[in-house]
Short mmCIF file of C-alpha atoms in Angstrom, two decimals:
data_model
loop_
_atom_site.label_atom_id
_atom_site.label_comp_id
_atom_site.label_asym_id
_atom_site.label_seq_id
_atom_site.Cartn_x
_atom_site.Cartn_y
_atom_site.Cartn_z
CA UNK A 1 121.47 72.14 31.57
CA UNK A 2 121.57 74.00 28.41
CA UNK A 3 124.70 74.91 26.02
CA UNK A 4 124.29 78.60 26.52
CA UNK A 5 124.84 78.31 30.35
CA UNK A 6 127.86 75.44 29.87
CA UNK A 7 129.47 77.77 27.52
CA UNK A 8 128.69 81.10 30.06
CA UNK A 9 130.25 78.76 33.24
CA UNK A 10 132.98 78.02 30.80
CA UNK A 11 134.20 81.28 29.91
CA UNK A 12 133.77 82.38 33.47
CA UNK A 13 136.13 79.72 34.45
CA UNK A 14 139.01 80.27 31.67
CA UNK A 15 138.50 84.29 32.58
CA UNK A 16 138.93 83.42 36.60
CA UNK A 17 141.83 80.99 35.48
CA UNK A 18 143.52 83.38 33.38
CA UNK A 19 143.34 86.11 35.95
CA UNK A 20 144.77 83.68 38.35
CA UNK A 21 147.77 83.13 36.77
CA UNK A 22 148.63 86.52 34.94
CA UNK A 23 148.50 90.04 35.63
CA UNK A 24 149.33 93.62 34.12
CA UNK A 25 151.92 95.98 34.28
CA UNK A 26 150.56 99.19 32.88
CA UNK A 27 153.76 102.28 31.66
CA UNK A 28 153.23 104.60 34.35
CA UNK A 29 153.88 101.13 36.87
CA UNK A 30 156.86 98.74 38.15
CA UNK A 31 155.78 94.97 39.52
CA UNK A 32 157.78 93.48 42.44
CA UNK A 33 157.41 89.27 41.87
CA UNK A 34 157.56 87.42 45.10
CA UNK A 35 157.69 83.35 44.61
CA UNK A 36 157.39 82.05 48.07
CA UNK A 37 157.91 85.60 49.97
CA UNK A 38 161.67 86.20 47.91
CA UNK A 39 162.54 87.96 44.86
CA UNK A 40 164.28 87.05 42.37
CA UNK A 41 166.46 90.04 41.04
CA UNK A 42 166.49 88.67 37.48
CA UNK A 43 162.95 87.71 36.72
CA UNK A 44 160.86 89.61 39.82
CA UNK A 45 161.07 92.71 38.65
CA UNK A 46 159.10 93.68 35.88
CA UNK A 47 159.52 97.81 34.29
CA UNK A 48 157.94 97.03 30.98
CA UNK A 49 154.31 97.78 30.53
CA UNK A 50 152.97 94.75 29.41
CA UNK A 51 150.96 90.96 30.12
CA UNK A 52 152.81 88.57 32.34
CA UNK A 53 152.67 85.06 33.60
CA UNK A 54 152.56 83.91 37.29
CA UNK A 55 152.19 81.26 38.94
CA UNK A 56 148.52 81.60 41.35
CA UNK A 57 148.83 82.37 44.77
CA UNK A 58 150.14 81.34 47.43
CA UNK A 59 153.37 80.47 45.27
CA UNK A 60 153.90 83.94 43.46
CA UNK A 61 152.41 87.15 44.83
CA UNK A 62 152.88 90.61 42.70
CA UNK A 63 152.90 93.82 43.89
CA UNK A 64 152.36 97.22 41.23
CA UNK A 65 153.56 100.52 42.55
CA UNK A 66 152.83 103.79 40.80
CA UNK A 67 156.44 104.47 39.19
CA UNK A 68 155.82 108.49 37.98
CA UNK A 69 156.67 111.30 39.68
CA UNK A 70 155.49 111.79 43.12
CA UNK A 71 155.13 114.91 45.23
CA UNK A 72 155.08 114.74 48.87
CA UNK A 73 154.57 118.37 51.08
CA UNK A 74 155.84 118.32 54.10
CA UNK A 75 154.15 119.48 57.41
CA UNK A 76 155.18 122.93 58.77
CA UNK A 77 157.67 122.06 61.80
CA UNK A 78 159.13 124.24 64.23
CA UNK A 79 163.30 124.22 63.95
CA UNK A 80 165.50 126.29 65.69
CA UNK A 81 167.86 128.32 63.92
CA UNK A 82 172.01 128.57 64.91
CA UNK A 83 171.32 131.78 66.89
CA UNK A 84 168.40 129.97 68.93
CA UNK A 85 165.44 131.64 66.93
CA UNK A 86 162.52 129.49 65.93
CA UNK A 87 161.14 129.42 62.99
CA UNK A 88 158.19 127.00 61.02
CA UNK A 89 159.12 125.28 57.44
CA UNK A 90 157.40 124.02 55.22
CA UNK A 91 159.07 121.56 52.23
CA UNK A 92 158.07 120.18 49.03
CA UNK A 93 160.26 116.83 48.05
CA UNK A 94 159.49 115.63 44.39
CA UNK A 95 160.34 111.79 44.62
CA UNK A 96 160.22 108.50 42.28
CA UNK A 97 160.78 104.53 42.97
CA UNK A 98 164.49 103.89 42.10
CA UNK A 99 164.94 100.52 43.44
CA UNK A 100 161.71 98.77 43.46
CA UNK A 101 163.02 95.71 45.06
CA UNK A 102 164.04 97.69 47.83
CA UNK A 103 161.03 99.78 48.13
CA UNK A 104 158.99 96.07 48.22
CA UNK A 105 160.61 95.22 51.27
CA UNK A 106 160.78 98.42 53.21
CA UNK A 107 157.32 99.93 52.00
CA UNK A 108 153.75 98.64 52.09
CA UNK A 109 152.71 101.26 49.59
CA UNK A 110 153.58 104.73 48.23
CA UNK A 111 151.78 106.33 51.08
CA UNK A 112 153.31 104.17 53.71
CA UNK A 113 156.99 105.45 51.74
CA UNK A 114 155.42 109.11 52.40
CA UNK A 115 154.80 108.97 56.10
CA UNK A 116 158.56 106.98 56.13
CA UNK A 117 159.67 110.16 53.57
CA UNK A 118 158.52 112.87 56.06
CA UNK A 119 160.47 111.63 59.01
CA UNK A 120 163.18 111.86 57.21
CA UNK A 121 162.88 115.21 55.86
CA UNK A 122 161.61 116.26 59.16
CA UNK A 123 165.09 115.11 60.33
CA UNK A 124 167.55 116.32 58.21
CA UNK A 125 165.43 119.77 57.52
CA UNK A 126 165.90 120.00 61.33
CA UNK A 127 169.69 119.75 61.44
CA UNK A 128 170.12 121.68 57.78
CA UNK A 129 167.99 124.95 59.57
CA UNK A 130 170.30 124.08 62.59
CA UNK A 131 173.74 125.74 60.42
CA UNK A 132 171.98 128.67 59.74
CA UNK A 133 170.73 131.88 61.54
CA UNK A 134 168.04 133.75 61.39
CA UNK A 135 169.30 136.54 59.34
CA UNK A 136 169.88 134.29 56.80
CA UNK A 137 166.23 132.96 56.36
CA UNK A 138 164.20 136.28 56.97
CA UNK A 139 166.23 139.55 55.65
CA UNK A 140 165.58 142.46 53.76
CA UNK A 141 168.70 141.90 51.88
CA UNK A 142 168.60 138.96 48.64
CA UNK A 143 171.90 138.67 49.01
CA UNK A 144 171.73 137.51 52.57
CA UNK A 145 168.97 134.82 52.08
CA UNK A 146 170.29 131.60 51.87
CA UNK A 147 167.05 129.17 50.84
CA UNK A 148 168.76 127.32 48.05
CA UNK A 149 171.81 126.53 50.08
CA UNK A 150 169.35 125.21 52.92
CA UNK A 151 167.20 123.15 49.97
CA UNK A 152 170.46 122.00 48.50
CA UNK A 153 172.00 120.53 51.73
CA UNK A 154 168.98 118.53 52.30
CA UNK A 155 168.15 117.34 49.12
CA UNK A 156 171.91 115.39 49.09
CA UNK A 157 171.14 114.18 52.12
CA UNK A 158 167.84 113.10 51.41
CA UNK A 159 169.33 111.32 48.28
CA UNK A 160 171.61 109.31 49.62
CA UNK A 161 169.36 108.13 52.77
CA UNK A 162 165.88 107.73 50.92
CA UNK A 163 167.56 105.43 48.67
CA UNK A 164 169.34 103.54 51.20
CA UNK A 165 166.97 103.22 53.36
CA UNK A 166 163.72 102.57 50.94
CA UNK A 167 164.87 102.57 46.92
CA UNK A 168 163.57 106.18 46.76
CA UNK A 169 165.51 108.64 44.61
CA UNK A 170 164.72 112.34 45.60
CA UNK A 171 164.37 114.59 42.43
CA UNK A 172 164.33 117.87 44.10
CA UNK A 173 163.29 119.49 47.51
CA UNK A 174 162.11 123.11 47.38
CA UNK A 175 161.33 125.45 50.76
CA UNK A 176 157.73 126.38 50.02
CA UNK A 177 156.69 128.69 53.46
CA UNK A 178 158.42 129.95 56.52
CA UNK A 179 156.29 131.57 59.16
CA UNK A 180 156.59 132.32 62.95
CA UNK A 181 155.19 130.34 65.74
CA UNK A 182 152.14 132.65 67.55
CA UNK A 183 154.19 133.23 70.08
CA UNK A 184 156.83 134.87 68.43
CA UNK A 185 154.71 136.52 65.98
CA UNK A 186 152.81 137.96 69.07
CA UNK A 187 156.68 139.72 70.39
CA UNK A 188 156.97 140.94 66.67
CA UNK A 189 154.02 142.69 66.50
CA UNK A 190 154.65 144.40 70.22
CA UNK A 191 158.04 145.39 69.69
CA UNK A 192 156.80 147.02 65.97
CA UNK A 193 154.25 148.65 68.19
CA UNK A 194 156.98 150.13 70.84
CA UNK A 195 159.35 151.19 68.25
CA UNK A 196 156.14 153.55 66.42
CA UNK A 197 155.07 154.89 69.77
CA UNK A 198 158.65 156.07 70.33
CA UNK A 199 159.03 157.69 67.03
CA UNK A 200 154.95 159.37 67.28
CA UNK A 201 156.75 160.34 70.91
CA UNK A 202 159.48 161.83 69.52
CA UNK A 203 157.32 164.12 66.60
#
C-alpha cells in the first residue's frame, strides 16, 4: 500500500527471478547442465568460475561438484597374501573429477563416488596383495619390501577403471598401515614366547 513495500516486493521478486534462472560456478567447482534430464557435451559443462544463464527448472537442472583434490582412506581389509598369510591394509587414494559428464551420470555426489571408490580399491588391493607373499610385505630386509610395487600395480589399475567406470582420475594411491588380524597377532606373540623360553632353557 505504500512505495517502500512495492519497491521491497519488487526487488524480492527480480532477486527470486534472477536466482531462478542463473547460478554460480565458483574456481575450486565444475557444473554438469541437464536440459530435460540430457547433457549437452558442448554447452553443459561449465569449468570456468563464473555467472551463468539457465533456463528455471524443470527444463534445465545444474549440478556443482567440488573439482580439487580429494583424499579418500580406505578401510583396513583383511587380504590374503600368495603364500596364504593374512594380513590387514590400509590405503590412501588421492583422486579428482576428470570427466564430469561422466561422474553426473554415475555419481550422486562426491561421497556417493567415495563409497563407489572404495569397492574398487577394496577389489583390486585384494588381487594386487594376492601376487605377493608375506616376506615381501613384513621383512627385516628393505630390499625385500615391495610396498611401492604393490601401490604402483593398483594405482594403474585404479586409473584406468575409476575413470571408466565414473570420470575419476586417480592421482596417487599410497599403503598407509599393515597390521595383523588378533588372531594371528595372538600365534605371534606365543611362538615369540616359546622361542625365549627355549633359549632361557638352554642358559
Amino acid at each position: 500500500r505504500s512505495l517502500p513495500s512495492l519497491l521491497t516486493g519488487l526487488l524480492l521478486a527480480i532477486l527470486l527471478l534472477l536466482y531462478m534462472v542463473t547460478y554460480q560456478v565458483r574456481f575450486t567447482e565444475v557444473a554438469v547442465v541437464k536440459t530435460f534430464g540430457k547433457i549437452n557435451d558442448k554447452t553443459g559443462i561449465k569449468t570456468e568460475p563464473g555467472l551463468y544463464w539457465k533456463w528455471p527448472w524443470p527444463i534445465q537442472r545444474v549440478q556443482t561438484f567440488d573439482n580439487r583434490l580429494q583424499v579418500t582412506a580406505a578401510t583396513g581389509r583383511e587380504n590374503s597374501t600368495k603364500d596364504g598369510k593374512n594380513i590387514i591394509v590400509t590405503m590412501a587414494v588421492n583422486w579428482r573429477i576428470e570427466h564430469p559428464r561422466t561422474f553426473s551420470l554415475k555419481c550422486q555426489d562426491e561421497e556417493d563416488a567415495e563409497g563407489q571408490l572404495k569397492s574398487l580399491i577394496a577389489n583390486e588391493q585384494r588381487k594386487a596383495i594376492a601376487n605377493y607373499s608375506f616376506s615381501q610385505l613384513i621383512s627385516n630386509r628393505k630390499e625385500d619390501l615391495k610396498y611401492d610395487d604393490i601401490a604402483k600395480e593398483i594405482e594403474l589399475s585404479l586409473k584406468k577403471n575409476a575413470t571408466d567406470l565414473y570420470g575419476i582420475s586417480v592421482v596417487s594411491v599410497k599403503l598407509e598401515t599393515l597390521a595383523f588380524p588378533s588372531r594371528i597377532t595372538e600365534n605371534v606373540f606365543d611362538a615369540m614366547k616359546k622361542e625365549r623360553q627355549a633359549r632361557a632353557a638352554q642358559y
